[in-house]
CSV table of C-alpha atoms and ligand atoms in Angstrom, one decimal:
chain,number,residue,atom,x,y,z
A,1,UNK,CA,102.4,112.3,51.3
A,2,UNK,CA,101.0,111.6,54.7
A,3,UNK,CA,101.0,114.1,57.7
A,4,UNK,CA,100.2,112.5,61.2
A,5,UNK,CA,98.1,115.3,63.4
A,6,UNK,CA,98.4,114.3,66.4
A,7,UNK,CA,94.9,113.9,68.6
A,8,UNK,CA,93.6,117.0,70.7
A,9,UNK,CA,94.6,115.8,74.0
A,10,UNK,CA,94.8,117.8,77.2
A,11,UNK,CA,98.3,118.7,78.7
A,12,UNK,CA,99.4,120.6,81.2
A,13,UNK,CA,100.9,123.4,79.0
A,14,UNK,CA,99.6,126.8,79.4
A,15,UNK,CA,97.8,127.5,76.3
A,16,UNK,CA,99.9,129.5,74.1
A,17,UNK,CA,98.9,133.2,72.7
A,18,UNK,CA,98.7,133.2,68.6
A,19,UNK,CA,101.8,134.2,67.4
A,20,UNK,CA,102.5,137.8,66.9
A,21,UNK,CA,102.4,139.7,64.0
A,22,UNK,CA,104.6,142.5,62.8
A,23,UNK,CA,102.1,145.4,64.1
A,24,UNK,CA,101.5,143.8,67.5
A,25,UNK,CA,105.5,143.1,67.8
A,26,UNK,CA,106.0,147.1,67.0
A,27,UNK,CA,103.2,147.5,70.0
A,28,UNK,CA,105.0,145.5,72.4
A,29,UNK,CA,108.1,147.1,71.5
A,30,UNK,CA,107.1,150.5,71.6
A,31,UNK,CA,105.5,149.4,75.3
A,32,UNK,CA,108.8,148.1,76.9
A,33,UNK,CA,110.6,151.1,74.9
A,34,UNK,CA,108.7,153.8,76.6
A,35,UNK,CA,107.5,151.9,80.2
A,36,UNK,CA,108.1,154.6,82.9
A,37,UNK,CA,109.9,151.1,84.6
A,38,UNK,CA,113.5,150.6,84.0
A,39,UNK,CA,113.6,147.2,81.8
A,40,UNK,CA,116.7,145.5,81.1
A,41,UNK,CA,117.2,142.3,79.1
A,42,UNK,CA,120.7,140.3,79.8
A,43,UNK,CA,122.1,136.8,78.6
A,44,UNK,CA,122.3,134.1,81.3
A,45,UNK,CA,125.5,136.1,82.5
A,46,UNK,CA,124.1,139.2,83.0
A,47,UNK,CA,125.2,141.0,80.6
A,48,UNK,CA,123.4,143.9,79.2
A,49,UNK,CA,121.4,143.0,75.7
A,50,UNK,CA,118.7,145.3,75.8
A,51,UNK,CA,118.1,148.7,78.2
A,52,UNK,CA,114.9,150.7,77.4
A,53,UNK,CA,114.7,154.3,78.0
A,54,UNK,CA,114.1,154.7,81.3
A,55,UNK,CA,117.4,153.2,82.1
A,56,UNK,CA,119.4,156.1,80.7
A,57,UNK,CA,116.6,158.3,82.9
A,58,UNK,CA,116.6,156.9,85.9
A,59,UNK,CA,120.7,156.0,86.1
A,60,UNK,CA,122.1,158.2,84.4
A,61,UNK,CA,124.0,156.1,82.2
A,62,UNK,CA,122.9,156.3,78.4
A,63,UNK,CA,122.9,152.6,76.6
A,64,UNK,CA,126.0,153.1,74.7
A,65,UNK,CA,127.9,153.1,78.4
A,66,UNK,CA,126.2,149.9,79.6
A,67,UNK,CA,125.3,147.5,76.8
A,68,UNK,CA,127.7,144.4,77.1
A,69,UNK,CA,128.6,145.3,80.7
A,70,UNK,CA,127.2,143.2,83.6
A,71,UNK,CA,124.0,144.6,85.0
A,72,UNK,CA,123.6,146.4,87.5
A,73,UNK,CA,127.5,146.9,88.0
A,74,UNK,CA,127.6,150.6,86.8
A,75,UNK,CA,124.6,151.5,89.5
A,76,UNK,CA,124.4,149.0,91.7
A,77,UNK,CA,128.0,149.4,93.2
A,78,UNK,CA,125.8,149.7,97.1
A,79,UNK,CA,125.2,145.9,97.1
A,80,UNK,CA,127.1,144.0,99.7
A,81,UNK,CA,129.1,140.8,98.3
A,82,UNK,CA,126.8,138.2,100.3
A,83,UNK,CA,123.6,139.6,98.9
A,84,UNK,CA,124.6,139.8,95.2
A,85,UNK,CA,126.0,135.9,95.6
A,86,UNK,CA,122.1,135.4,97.1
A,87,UNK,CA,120.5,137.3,94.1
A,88,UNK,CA,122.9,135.2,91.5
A,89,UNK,CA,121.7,132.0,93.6
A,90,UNK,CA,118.3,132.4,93.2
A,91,UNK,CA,117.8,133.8,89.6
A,92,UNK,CA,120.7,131.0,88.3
A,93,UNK,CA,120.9,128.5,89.7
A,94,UNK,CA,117.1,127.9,91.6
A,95,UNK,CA,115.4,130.3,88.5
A,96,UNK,CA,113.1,131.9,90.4
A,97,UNK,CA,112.2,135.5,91.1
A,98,UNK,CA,114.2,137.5,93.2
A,99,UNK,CA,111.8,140.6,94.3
A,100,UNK,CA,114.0,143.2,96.7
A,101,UNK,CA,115.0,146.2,97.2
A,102,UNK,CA,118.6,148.3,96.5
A,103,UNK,CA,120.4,151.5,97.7
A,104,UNK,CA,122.0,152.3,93.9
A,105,UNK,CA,124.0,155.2,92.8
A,106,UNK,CA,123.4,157.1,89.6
A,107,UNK,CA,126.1,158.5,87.1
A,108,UNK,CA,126.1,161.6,88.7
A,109,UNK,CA,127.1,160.7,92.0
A,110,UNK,CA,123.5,160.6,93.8
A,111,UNK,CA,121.8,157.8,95.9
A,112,UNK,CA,118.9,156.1,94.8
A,113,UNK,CA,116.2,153.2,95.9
A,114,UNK,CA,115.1,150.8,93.3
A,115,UNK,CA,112.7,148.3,94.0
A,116,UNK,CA,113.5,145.8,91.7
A,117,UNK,CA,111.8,142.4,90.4
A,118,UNK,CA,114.7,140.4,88.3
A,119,UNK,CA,113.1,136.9,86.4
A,120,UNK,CA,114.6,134.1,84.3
A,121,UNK,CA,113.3,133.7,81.3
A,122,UNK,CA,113.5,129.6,80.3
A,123,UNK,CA,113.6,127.8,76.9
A,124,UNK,CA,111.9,124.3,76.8
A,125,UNK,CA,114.5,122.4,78.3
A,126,UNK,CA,114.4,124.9,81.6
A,127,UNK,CA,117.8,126.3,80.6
A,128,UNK,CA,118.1,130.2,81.3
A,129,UNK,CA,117.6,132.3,78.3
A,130,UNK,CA,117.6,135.9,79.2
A,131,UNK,CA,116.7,137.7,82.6
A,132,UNK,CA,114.4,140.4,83.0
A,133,UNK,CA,115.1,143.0,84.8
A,134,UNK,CA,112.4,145.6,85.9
A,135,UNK,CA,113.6,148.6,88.3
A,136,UNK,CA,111.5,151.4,89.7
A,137,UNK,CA,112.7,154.5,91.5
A,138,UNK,CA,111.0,154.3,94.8
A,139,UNK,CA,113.1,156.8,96.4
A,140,UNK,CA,110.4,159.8,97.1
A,141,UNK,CA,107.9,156.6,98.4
A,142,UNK,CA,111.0,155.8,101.2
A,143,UNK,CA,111.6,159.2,101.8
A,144,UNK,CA,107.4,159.8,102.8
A,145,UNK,CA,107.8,156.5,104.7
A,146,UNK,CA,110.6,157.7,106.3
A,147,UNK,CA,108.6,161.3,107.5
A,148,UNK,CA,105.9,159.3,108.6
A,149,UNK,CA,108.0,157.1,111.1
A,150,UNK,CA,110.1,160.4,112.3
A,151,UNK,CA,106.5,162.1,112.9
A,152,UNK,CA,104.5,159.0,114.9
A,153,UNK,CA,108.4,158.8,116.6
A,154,UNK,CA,108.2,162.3,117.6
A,155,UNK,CA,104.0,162.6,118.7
A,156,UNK,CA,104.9,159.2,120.7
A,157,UNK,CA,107.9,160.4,122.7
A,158,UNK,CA,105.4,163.9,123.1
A,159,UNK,CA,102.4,162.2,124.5
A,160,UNK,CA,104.5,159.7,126.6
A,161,UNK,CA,105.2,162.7,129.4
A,162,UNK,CA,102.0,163.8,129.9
A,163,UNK,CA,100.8,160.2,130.2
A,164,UNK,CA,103.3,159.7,132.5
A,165,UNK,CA,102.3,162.8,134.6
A,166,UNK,CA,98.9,161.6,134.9
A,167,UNK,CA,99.6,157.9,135.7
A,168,UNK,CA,101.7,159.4,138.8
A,169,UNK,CA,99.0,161.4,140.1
A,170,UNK,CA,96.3,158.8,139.7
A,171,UNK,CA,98.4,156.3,142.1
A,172,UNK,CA,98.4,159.2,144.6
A,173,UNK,CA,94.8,160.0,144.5
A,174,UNK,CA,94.3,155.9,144.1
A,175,UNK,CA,96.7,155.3,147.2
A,176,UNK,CA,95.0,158.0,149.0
A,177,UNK,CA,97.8,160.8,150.0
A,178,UNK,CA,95.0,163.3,149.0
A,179,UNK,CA,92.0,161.9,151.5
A,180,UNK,CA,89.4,159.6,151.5
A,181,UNK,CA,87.4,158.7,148.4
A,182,UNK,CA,84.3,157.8,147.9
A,183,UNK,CA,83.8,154.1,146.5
A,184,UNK,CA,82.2,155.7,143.0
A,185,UNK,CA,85.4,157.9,142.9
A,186,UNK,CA,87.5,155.3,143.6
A,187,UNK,CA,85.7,153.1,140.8
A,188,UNK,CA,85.9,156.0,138.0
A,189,UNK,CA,89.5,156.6,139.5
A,190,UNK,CA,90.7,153.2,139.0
A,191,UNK,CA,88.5,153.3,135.4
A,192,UNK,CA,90.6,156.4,134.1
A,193,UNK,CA,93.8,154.7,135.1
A,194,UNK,CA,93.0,151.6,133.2
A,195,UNK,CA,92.7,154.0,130.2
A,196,UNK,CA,95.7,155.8,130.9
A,197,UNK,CA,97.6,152.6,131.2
A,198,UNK,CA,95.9,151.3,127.8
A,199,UNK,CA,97.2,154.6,126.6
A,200,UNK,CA,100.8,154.3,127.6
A,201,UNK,CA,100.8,150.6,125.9
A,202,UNK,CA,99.6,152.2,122.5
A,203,UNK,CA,102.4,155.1,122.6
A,204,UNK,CA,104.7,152.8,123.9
A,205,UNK,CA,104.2,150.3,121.0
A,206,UNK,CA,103.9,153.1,118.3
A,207,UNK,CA,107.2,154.0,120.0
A,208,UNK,CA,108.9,150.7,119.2
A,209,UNK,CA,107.2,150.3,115.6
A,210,UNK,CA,109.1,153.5,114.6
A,211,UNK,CA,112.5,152.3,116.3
A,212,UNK,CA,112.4,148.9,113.8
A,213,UNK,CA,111.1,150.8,111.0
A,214,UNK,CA,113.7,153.5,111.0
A,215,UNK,CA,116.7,151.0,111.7
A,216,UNK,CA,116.7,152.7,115.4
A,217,UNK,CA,115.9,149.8,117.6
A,218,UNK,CA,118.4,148.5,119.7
A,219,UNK,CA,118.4,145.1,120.3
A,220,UNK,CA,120.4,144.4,123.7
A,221,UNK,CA,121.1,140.5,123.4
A,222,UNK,CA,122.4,138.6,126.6
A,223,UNK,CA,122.0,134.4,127.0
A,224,UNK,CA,118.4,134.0,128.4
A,225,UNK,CA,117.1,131.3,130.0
A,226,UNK,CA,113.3,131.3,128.1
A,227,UNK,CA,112.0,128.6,130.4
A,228,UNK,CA,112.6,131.0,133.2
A,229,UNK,CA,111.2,134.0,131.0
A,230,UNK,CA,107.8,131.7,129.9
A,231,UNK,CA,107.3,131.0,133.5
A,232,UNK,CA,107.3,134.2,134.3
A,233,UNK,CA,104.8,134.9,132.8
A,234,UNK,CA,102.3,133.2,134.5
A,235,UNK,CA,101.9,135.5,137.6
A,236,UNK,CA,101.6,138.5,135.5
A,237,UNK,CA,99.0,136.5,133.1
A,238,UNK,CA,96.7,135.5,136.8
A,239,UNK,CA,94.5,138.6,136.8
A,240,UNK,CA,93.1,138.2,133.3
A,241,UNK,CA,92.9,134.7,133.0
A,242,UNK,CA,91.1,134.7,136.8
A,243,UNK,CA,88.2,137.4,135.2
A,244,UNK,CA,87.3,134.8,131.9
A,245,UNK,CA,88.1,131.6,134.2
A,246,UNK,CA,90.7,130.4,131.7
A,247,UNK,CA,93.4,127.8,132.4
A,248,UNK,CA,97.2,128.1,131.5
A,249,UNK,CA,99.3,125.0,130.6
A,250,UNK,CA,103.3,125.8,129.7
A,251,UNK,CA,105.0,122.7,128.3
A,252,UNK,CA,109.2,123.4,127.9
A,253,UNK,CA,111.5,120.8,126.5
A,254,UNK,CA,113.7,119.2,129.7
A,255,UNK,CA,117.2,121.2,129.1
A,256,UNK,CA,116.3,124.0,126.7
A,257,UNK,CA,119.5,125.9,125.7
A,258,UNK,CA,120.1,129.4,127.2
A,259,UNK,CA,119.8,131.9,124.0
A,260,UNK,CA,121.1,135.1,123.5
A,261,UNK,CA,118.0,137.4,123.0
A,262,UNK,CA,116.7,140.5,124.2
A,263,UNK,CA,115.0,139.4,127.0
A,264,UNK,CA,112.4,142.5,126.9
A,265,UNK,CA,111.7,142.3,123.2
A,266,UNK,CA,111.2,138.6,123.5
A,267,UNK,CA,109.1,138.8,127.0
A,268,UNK,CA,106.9,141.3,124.9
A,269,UNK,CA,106.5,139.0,121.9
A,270,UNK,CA,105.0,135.8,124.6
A,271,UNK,CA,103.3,138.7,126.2
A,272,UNK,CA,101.5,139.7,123.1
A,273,UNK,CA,100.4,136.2,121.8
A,274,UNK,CA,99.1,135.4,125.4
A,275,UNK,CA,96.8,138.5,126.0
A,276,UNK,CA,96.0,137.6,122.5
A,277,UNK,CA,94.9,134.6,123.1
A,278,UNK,CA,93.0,135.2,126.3
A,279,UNK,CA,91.2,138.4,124.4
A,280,UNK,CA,90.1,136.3,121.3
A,281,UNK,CA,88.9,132.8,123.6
A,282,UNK,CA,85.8,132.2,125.7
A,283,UNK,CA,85.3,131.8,129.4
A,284,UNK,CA,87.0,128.7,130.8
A,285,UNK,CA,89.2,127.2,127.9
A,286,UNK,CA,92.5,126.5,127.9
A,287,UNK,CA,95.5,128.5,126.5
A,288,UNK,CA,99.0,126.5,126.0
A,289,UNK,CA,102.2,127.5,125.5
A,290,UNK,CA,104.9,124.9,123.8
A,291,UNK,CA,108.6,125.3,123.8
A,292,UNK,CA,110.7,123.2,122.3
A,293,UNK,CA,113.9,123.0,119.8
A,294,UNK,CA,114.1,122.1,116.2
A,295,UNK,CA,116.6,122.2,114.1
A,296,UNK,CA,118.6,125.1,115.5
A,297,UNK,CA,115.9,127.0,116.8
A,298,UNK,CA,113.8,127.5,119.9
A,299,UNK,CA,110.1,126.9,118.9
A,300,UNK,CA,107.4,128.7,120.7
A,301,UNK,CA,104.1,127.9,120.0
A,302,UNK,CA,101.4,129.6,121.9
A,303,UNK,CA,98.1,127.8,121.0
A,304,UNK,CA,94.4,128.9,122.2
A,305,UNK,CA,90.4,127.6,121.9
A,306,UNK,CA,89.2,131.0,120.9
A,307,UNK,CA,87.1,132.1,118.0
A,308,UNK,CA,90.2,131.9,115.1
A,309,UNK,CA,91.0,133.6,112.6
A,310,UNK,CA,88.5,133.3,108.9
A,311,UNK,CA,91.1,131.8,105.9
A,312,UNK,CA,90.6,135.2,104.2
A,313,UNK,CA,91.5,137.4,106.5
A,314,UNK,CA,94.7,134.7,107.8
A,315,UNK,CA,97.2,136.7,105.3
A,316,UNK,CA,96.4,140.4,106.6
A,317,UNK,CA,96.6,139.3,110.3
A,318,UNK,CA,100.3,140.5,110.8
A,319,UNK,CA,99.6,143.8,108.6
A,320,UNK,CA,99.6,147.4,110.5
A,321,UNK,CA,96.5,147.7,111.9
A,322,UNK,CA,94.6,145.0,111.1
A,323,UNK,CA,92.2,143.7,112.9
A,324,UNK,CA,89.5,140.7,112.2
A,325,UNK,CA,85.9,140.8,111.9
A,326,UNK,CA,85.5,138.7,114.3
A,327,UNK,CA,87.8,140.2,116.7
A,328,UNK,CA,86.2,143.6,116.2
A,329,UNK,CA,82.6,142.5,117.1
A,330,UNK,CA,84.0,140.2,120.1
A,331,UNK,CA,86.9,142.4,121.6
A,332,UNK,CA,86.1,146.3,121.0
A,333,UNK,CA,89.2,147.2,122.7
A,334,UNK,CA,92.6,146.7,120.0
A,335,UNK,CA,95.0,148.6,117.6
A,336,UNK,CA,95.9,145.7,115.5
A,337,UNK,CA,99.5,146.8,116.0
A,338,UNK,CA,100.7,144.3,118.4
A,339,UNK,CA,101.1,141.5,116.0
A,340,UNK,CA,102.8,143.6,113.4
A,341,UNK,CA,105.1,144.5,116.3
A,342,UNK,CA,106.0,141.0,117.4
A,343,UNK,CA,106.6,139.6,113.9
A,344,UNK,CA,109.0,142.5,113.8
A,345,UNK,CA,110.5,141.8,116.6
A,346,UNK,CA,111.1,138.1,116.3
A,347,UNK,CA,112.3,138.6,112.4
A,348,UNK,CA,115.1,141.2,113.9
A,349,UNK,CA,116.1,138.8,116.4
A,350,UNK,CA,116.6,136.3,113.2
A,351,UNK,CA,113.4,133.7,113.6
A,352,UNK,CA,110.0,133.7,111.4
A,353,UNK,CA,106.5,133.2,112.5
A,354,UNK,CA,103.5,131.8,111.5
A,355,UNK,CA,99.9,131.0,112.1
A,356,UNK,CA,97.1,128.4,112.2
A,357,UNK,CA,93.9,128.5,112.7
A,358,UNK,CA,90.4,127.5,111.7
A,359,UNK,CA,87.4,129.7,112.4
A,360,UNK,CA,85.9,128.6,116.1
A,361,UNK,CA,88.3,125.8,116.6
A,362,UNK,CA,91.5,128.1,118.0
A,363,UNK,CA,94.5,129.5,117.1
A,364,UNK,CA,98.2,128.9,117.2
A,365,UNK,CA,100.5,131.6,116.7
A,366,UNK,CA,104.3,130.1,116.5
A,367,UNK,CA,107.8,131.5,116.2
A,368,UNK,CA,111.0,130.4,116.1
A,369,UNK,CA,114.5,131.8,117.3
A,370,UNK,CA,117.8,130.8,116.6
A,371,UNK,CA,119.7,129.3,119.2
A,372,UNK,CA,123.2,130.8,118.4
B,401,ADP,P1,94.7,143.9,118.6
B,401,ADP,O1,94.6,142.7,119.4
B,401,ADP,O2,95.1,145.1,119.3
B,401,ADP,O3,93.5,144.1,117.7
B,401,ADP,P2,96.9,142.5,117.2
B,401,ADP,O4,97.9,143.0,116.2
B,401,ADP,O5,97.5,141.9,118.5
B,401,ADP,O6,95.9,143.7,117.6
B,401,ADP,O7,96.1,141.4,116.5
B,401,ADP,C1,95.5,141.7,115.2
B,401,ADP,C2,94.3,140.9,115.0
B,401,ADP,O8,94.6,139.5,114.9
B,401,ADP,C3,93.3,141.0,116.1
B,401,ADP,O9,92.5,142.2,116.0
B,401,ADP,C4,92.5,139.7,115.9
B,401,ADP,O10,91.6,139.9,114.8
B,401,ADP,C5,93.5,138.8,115.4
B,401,ADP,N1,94.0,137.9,116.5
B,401,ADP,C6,95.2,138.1,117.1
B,401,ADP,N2,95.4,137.0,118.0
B,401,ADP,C7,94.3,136.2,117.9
B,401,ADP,C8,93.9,135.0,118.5
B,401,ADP,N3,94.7,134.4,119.4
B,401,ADP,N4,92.7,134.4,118.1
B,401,ADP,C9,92.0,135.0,117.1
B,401,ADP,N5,92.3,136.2,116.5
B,401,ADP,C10,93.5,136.8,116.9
């Protein structure tokens, strides 16, 4: 009798674990069994094969009620018909992993959010086998979230009066209704209005980052003309370009479509990238801003020579704030909120953005908007 073997080659197969034996089986079992996670195992149509403990727990519905049905049908009665036909998509038909999260309802009547991770399982030919289905109660976690936007919400609209109040009466004593001043008193004048404006800008962004995060922000979309917005721009931009000697080239398509935006959320997001840029670049280089169309959207690209942003510290840049090493040595002054708030911004008005850079070589932050 001969046997071929066949010679120890390398492939590109993951190296497989030794199979299992009956005790380690019992482990895994027992694992999935009692994982504080809701787990649920279905065929490639969804339908309910296995449901470990925590399902019953956390929905209410104990397995006799759900095995055989569709997943997620009993509970999951919130989801709107375009997202499920998404979900479907992308577990069936492109096998990948959907990761989101859902308003459910349990048995008894009562909301709940699951954050939920669904994944095909393959056989060797690629052909779905099973999904997996991992749900976690995150309800309590949205609920904190939630507090914490209502209380920065509610200390923002607070501080924003007194603010206001002292703004006022720093342009009287600056314009001088109240006398004469001094040049020192003049100088520590205009000194504590620069920090009272830098002041109004933080409360006025927190303000804003609790309006997206709570659903609250109202986006009041009219057609814009953006090469009229960009330009705009410029004058407002002179003062703090003038003080680092920096130049300012705008390069717009010829006959950019009007788009319906909100002009003040939008004027905010350039605004933001461009004192960006001027903060994080040296005396006398050149900042430029693009704007072009591409496939259905406006592309604004708003590039710089400045110190750029290290490859490890590229994925955290949009984050809450976060700021960069780099940034915090050269620029004191920063929340690290303003990016967070424009990627906000320019995802509810139904564009992306993205970033390249290379350490000391620039930056170029870019985001796109549709055009209907
Ligand atoms: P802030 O400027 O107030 O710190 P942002 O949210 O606007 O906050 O930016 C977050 C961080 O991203 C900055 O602290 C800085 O590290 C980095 N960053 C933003 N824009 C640039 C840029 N044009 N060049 C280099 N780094 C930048």
């Amino acid at each position: 009798m001969s046997t071929t073997h066949k010679p120890q080659t390398k492939t590109n197969h993951p190296k497989r674990p030794p199979p299992l034996v009956q005790e380690d089986m019992q482990k895994y079992q027992l694992a999935v069994e009692h994982a504080s996670d809701h787990i649920v195992i279905t065929d490639p149509d969804g339908i309910i094969l296995y449901a470990n403990r925590a399902v019953e727990k956390i929905t209410g519905f104990p397995p006799s009620e759900i095995m055989g049905t569709k997943a997620g049908v009993k509970w999951g009665k919130r989801m709107k018909h375009e997202a499920y036909t998404h979900l479907w998509n992308e577990i069936k038909h492109h096998k990948l992993q959907f990761h989101g999260e859902f308003q459910n309802v349990r048995k008894n009547g009562e909301m709940y959010t699951a954050e939920a991770k669904i994944a095909p399982v393959l056989d060797a030919q690629g052909e779905v086998l099973y999904f997996v289905g991992i749900e976690r109660d995150v309800t309590q976690l949205r609920e904190v979230d939630r507090m914490k936007t209502e209380f920065i919400s509610l200390a923002s609209h607070q501080l924003r009066t007194p603010l206001s109040a002292m703004k006022w009466f720093l342009e009287m004593l600056l314009d001088g209704d109240l006398g004469d001043l001094s040049t020192e008193q003049m100088n520590m004048l205009r000194n504590i209005n620069a920090s009272n404006e830098r002041m109004i800008d933080l409360v006025n962004t927190l303000l804003d980052i609790s309006r997206i995060e709570s659903g609250r922000l109202v986006i009041d979309a009219v057609p814009t003309d953006i090469t009229e917005l960009v330009t705009g721009l410029r004058h407002e931009l002179e003062p703090l370009m003038q003080a680092k000697n920096q130049t300012l080239t705008i390069a717009i398509a010829d006959n950019l479509p009007q788009v319906t935006i909100d002009p003040r959320l939008i004027r905010q997001v350039y605004m933001n990238l461009l004192t960006n840029a001027v903060k994080y670049s040296a005396h006398s280089t050149t900042i430029t801003v693009h704007v072009f169309v591409k496939e259905g959207m406006i592309i604004s690209t708003v590039q710089d020579q400045g110190y750029g942003i290290d490859v490890s510290e590229r994925e955290h840049i949009f984050e809450k704030f976060y700021r960069a090493k780099s940034a915090v040595k050269a620029e004191a002054e920063g929340s690290g909120l303003g990016l967070y708030l424009v990627k906000s911004i320019v995802e509810t008005s139904g564009g992306t953005m993205w970033l390249e850079s290379e350490p000391w070589q620039g930056s170029s932050f870019s985001f796109s908007l549709p055009i209907r």
